[in-house]
Amino acid sequence: MPFVKSPRMVEPLWMEWDRKAQKSGLRHSVYSVNGDHYTGEWLNNLKHGKGTYIWKSKNSIYEGDWKCGKRSGFGTYSILNPDTGEYVKVYSGSWKNDKKEGYGTNFYTDTEYYEGDWRSGEKSGWGRMYFANGNIYEGEWLEDKQNGQGMLQLANANRYEGSWMGGKKHGPGKFYYLDKGQLYEGVWVEDIPKCGTMIDFGRAEAPLPTMYPIPEVKLEDPDGVLEQVQTSYLNQK
């Protein structure tokens, strides 16, 4: 039986040269074979310290801190605007292991941005989101969605204050209809109000009040009835 010898794997010459270079300290621009280039500090052949990296294919740039070859610390990521030829800021804040981590601001459009806490590249913790339609959410986040306690203020000044889960109003909360001078307080399930009370609230100052005030509902034990029904909705799975 003939003996077959496998060919020896030979790494590209540039990889050997790069390994032997042992880049440390401040360097001028170092170019990659794909056209990307980095200018800044090194430690043991890894980007470490202050530096600027430009991605040729993405037309983007990062300026800030590095640690062991990854973006870590404070830095700003921007993309090139082809119309103006200038870089437009996308994210400015804290990084860890090449992901947004800690406090930072992310710009989605000229009118829509988020400022607050990040974890593993996602909005998690406390933060404030300014939406393009004029709405503002301020409160807790988990994995890029509103989760916990928070307030959503609509562009017309009406607002919701209460519990959120998975990006939807869920649990006890209050909705202030300031344009009509009313207040709803009750339980929400996946953005839908299920059970609660509606009362007049600042009706005299409201710009668009209802024609008649809300009549008083008379029950022997209104609080007990509400609590029982609300508990049943919250316990649903």
Short mmCIF file of C-alpha atoms in Angstrom, two decimals:
data_model
loop_
_atom_site.label_atom_id
_atom_site.label_comp_id
_atom_site.label_asym_id
_atom_site.label_seq_id
_atom_site.Cartn_x
_atom_site.Cartn_y
_atom_site.Cartn_z
CA MET A 1 0.00 0.00 0.00
CA PRO A 2 1.56 3.32 -1.03
CA PHE A 3 2.28 5.88 1.66
CA VAL A 4 0.56 9.23 1.11
CA LYS A 5 2.19 12.22 2.70
CA SER A 6 -0.04 15.19 3.51
CA PRO A 7 1.25 18.53 2.26
CA ARG A 8 2.70 20.77 4.95
CA MET A 9 0.58 23.83 5.74
CA VAL A 10 2.57 26.96 5.08
CA GLU A 11 1.33 30.20 6.61
CA PRO A 12 1.54 33.42 4.61
CA LEU A 13 4.86 35.19 4.95
CA TRP A 14 3.22 38.36 6.28
CA MET A 15 1.86 36.44 9.28
CA GLU A 16 5.35 35.30 10.22
CA TRP A 17 6.73 38.84 9.85
CA ASP A 18 3.88 40.27 11.90
CA ARG A 19 4.45 37.78 14.69
CA LYS A 20 8.15 38.53 14.81
CA ALA A 21 7.59 42.28 14.78
CA GLN A 22 6.34 42.30 18.37
CA LYS A 23 4.72 45.70 18.03
CA SER A 24 4.74 47.61 21.33
CA GLY A 25 4.31 51.28 22.17
CA LEU A 26 3.19 54.04 19.82
CA ARG A 27 3.27 53.20 16.10
CA HIS A 28 2.40 54.92 12.86
CA SER A 29 -0.39 53.48 10.74
CA VAL A 30 -0.35 49.71 10.33
CA TYR A 31 -2.31 48.45 7.31
CA SER A 32 -4.16 45.15 6.97
CA VAL A 33 -4.39 43.21 3.70
CA ASN A 34 -8.11 44.15 3.42
CA GLY A 35 -7.32 47.86 3.46
CA ASP A 36 -8.19 48.55 7.13
CA HIS A 37 -5.61 50.46 9.10
CA TYR A 38 -4.84 51.28 12.71
CA THR A 39 -2.83 54.12 14.20
CA GLY A 40 -2.02 54.10 17.89
CA GLU A 41 -0.51 52.19 20.78
CA TRP A 42 0.38 48.50 20.92
CA LEU A 43 1.37 45.93 23.52
CA ASN A 44 2.76 42.51 22.56
CA ASN A 45 1.45 42.79 19.00
CA LEU A 46 -2.05 43.75 20.17
CA LYS A 47 -3.80 47.09 19.98
CA HIS A 48 -3.58 48.41 23.52
CA GLY A 49 -3.99 51.97 24.79
CA LYS A 50 -5.18 54.88 22.65
CA GLY A 51 -5.76 54.30 18.98
CA THR A 52 -7.80 54.89 15.83
CA TYR A 53 -9.06 52.09 13.57
CA ILE A 54 -10.57 52.65 10.12
CA TRP A 55 -12.62 49.97 8.37
CA LYS A 56 -12.30 50.40 4.60
CA SER A 57 -15.28 48.24 3.58
CA LYS A 58 -17.63 49.72 6.19
CA ASN A 59 -16.45 53.32 5.76
CA SER A 60 -16.38 53.60 9.54
CA ILE A 61 -13.92 54.67 12.22
CA TYR A 62 -13.33 54.03 15.92
CA GLU A 63 -11.34 56.44 18.06
CA GLY A 64 -10.64 55.59 21.67
CA ASP A 65 -9.31 53.03 24.12
CA TRP A 66 -8.14 49.50 23.38
CA LYS A 67 -7.24 46.58 25.58
CA CYS A 68 -5.61 43.37 24.38
CA GLY A 69 -6.70 43.94 20.79
CA LYS A 70 -10.32 44.88 21.52
CA ARG A 71 -12.23 48.10 22.06
CA SER A 72 -12.37 48.56 25.82
CA GLY A 73 -12.74 51.79 27.77
CA PHE A 74 -14.10 55.01 26.29
CA GLY A 75 -14.43 55.45 22.56
CA THR A 76 -16.45 56.82 19.66
CA TYR A 77 -17.66 54.89 16.62
CA SER A 78 -18.62 56.88 13.51
CA ILE A 79 -19.61 56.18 9.90
CA LEU A 80 -18.80 58.14 6.77
CA ASN A 81 -21.52 60.30 5.24
CA PRO A 82 -21.03 59.92 1.47
CA ASP A 83 -22.79 63.21 0.75
CA THR A 84 -20.60 65.39 2.95
CA GLY A 85 -17.47 63.26 3.16
CA GLU A 86 -17.46 63.67 6.94
CA TYR A 87 -17.80 61.08 9.69
CA VAL A 88 -21.10 61.04 11.58
CA LYS A 89 -21.09 59.89 15.19
CA VAL A 90 -23.06 56.68 15.86
CA TYR A 91 -22.00 55.72 19.39
CA SER A 92 -19.95 57.46 22.04
CA GLY A 93 -19.37 55.90 25.44
CA SER A 94 -17.97 52.88 27.25
CA TRP A 95 -16.85 49.62 25.63
CA LYS A 96 -15.75 46.20 26.83
CA ASN A 97 -14.49 43.31 24.69
CA ASP A 98 -15.52 45.07 21.46
CA LYS A 99 -19.11 45.68 22.67
CA LYS A 100 -20.97 48.62 24.19
CA GLU A 101 -20.76 48.22 27.95
CA GLY A 102 -21.53 50.78 30.64
CA TYR A 103 -22.86 54.26 29.91
CA GLY A 104 -23.07 55.63 26.39
CA THR A 105 -25.13 57.42 23.75
CA ASN A 106 -26.21 55.79 20.49
CA PHE A 107 -27.52 57.91 17.59
CA TYR A 108 -29.93 56.10 15.26
CA THR A 109 -31.00 59.16 13.23
CA ASP A 110 -30.77 62.92 13.61
CA THR A 111 -33.90 62.87 15.80
CA GLU A 112 -33.74 59.43 17.43
CA TYR A 113 -31.14 58.46 20.02
CA TYR A 114 -30.62 56.56 23.28
CA GLU A 115 -28.54 57.59 26.26
CA GLY A 116 -28.03 55.24 29.19
CA ASP A 117 -26.67 51.88 30.27
CA TRP A 118 -25.48 49.07 27.98
CA ARG A 119 -24.61 45.45 28.58
CA SER A 120 -22.97 43.22 25.94
CA GLY A 121 -23.94 45.61 23.18
CA GLU A 122 -27.62 45.91 24.18
CA LYS A 123 -29.63 48.51 26.07
CA SER A 124 -29.81 47.12 29.60
CA GLY A 125 -30.15 49.01 32.88
CA TRP A 126 -31.40 52.59 33.07
CA GLY A 127 -31.75 54.76 30.00
CA ARG A 128 -33.66 57.40 28.10
CA MET A 129 -34.80 56.91 24.50
CA TYR A 130 -35.82 59.81 22.27
CA PHE A 131 -37.98 58.52 19.40
CA ALA A 132 -38.33 60.16 15.99
CA ASN A 133 -42.10 60.68 16.51
CA GLY A 134 -41.47 62.86 19.58
CA ASN A 135 -42.12 60.20 22.23
CA ILE A 136 -39.65 59.81 25.11
CA TYR A 137 -39.15 56.73 27.27
CA GLU A 138 -37.20 56.94 30.51
CA GLY A 139 -36.69 53.94 32.74
CA GLU A 140 -35.36 50.40 32.89
CA TRP A 141 -34.24 48.26 29.95
CA LEU A 142 -33.31 44.63 29.42
CA GLU A 143 -31.84 43.20 26.20
CA ASP A 144 -32.81 46.22 24.08
CA LYS A 145 -36.41 46.35 25.35
CA GLN A 146 -38.24 48.35 28.02
CA ASN A 147 -38.39 46.10 31.06
CA GLY A 148 -39.11 47.04 34.68
CA GLN A 149 -40.31 50.47 35.77
CA GLY A 150 -40.48 53.32 33.30
CA MET A 151 -42.32 56.33 31.95
CA LEU A 152 -43.36 56.88 28.34
CA GLN A 153 -44.22 60.47 27.49
CA LEU A 154 -46.04 60.93 24.19
CA ALA A 155 -45.52 63.86 21.86
CA ASN A 156 -48.91 65.29 22.94
CA ALA A 157 -47.75 65.25 26.62
CA ASN A 158 -49.94 62.28 27.61
CA ARG A 159 -47.88 59.73 29.51
CA TYR A 160 -47.76 56.24 30.98
CA GLU A 161 -46.00 55.46 34.25
CA GLY A 162 -45.66 51.89 35.44
CA SER A 163 -44.44 48.40 34.70
CA TRP A 164 -42.99 47.09 31.45
CA MET A 165 -42.01 43.66 30.21
CA GLY A 166 -40.45 42.74 26.89
CA GLY A 167 -40.99 46.22 25.46
CA LYS A 168 -44.70 46.37 26.31
CA LYS A 169 -46.75 47.89 29.11
CA HIS A 170 -47.32 44.98 31.46
CA GLY A 171 -48.41 45.06 35.11
CA PRO A 172 -49.65 47.93 37.32
CA GLY A 173 -49.54 51.35 35.74
CA LYS A 174 -51.10 54.77 35.27
CA PHE A 175 -51.96 56.54 32.05
CA TYR A 176 -52.44 60.30 32.22
CA TYR A 177 -54.73 61.63 29.47
CA LEU A 178 -53.74 65.24 30.06
CA ASP A 179 -55.40 66.42 26.85
CA LYS A 180 -58.78 65.18 28.14
CA GLY A 181 -58.19 65.62 31.87
CA GLN A 182 -58.51 61.95 32.80
CA LEU A 183 -56.43 59.32 34.57
CA TYR A 184 -56.57 55.57 34.10
CA GLU A 185 -55.00 53.42 36.82
CA GLY A 186 -54.98 49.67 36.62
CA VAL A 187 -53.34 46.58 35.18
CA TRP A 188 -51.91 46.17 31.68
CA VAL A 189 -51.18 42.94 29.83
CA GLU A 190 -48.97 43.15 26.73
CA ASP A 191 -49.82 46.80 26.01
CA ILE A 192 -53.57 46.34 26.62
CA PRO A 193 -55.33 47.86 29.68
CA LYS A 194 -57.29 45.00 31.23
CA CYS A 195 -58.77 46.23 34.49
CA GLY A 196 -58.69 49.52 36.36
CA THR A 197 -60.39 52.80 37.19
CA MET A 198 -60.87 55.95 35.11
CA ILE A 199 -61.29 59.25 36.94
CA ASP A 200 -61.25 62.94 36.07
CA PHE A 201 -57.79 64.43 36.59
CA GLY A 202 -57.09 68.11 35.91
CA ARG A 203 -60.20 68.32 33.77
CA ALA A 204 -60.56 72.08 34.29
CA GLU A 205 -57.11 72.74 32.76
CA ALA A 206 -57.35 70.15 29.95
CA PRO A 207 -57.32 71.58 26.39
CA LEU A 208 -59.84 68.99 25.12
CA PRO A 209 -61.99 67.92 28.09
CA THR A 210 -64.84 65.46 27.69
CA MET A 211 -68.36 66.92 27.50
CA TYR A 212 -69.41 65.41 30.83
CA PRO A 213 -67.43 64.43 33.92
CA ILE A 214 -67.04 60.75 34.74
CA PRO A 215 -69.85 59.66 37.08
CA GLU A 216 -69.04 58.03 40.38
CA VAL A 217 -69.31 54.24 40.38
CA LYS A 218 -70.87 52.92 43.55
CA LEU A 219 -69.87 49.47 44.71
CA GLU A 220 -69.96 47.97 48.17
CA ASP A 221 -66.24 47.10 47.99
CA PRO A 222 -64.68 48.62 44.84
CA ASP A 223 -61.10 48.15 46.00
CA GLY A 224 -61.69 44.49 46.79
CA VAL A 225 -63.30 43.85 43.40
CA LEU A 226 -60.44 45.55 41.56
CA GLU A 227 -57.78 43.71 43.52
CA GLN A 228 -59.37 40.35 42.85
CA VAL A 229 -59.71 40.92 39.08
CA GLN A 230 -56.27 42.49 38.70
CA THR A 231 -54.63 39.62 40.53
CA SER A 232 -56.27 37.15 38.18
CA TYR A 233 -54.82 38.96 35.13
CA LEU A 234 -51.34 39.19 36.62
CA ASN A 235 -51.34 35.49 37.47
CA GLN A 236 -52.20 34.46 33.93
CA LYS A 237 -49.39 32.77 32.03
#
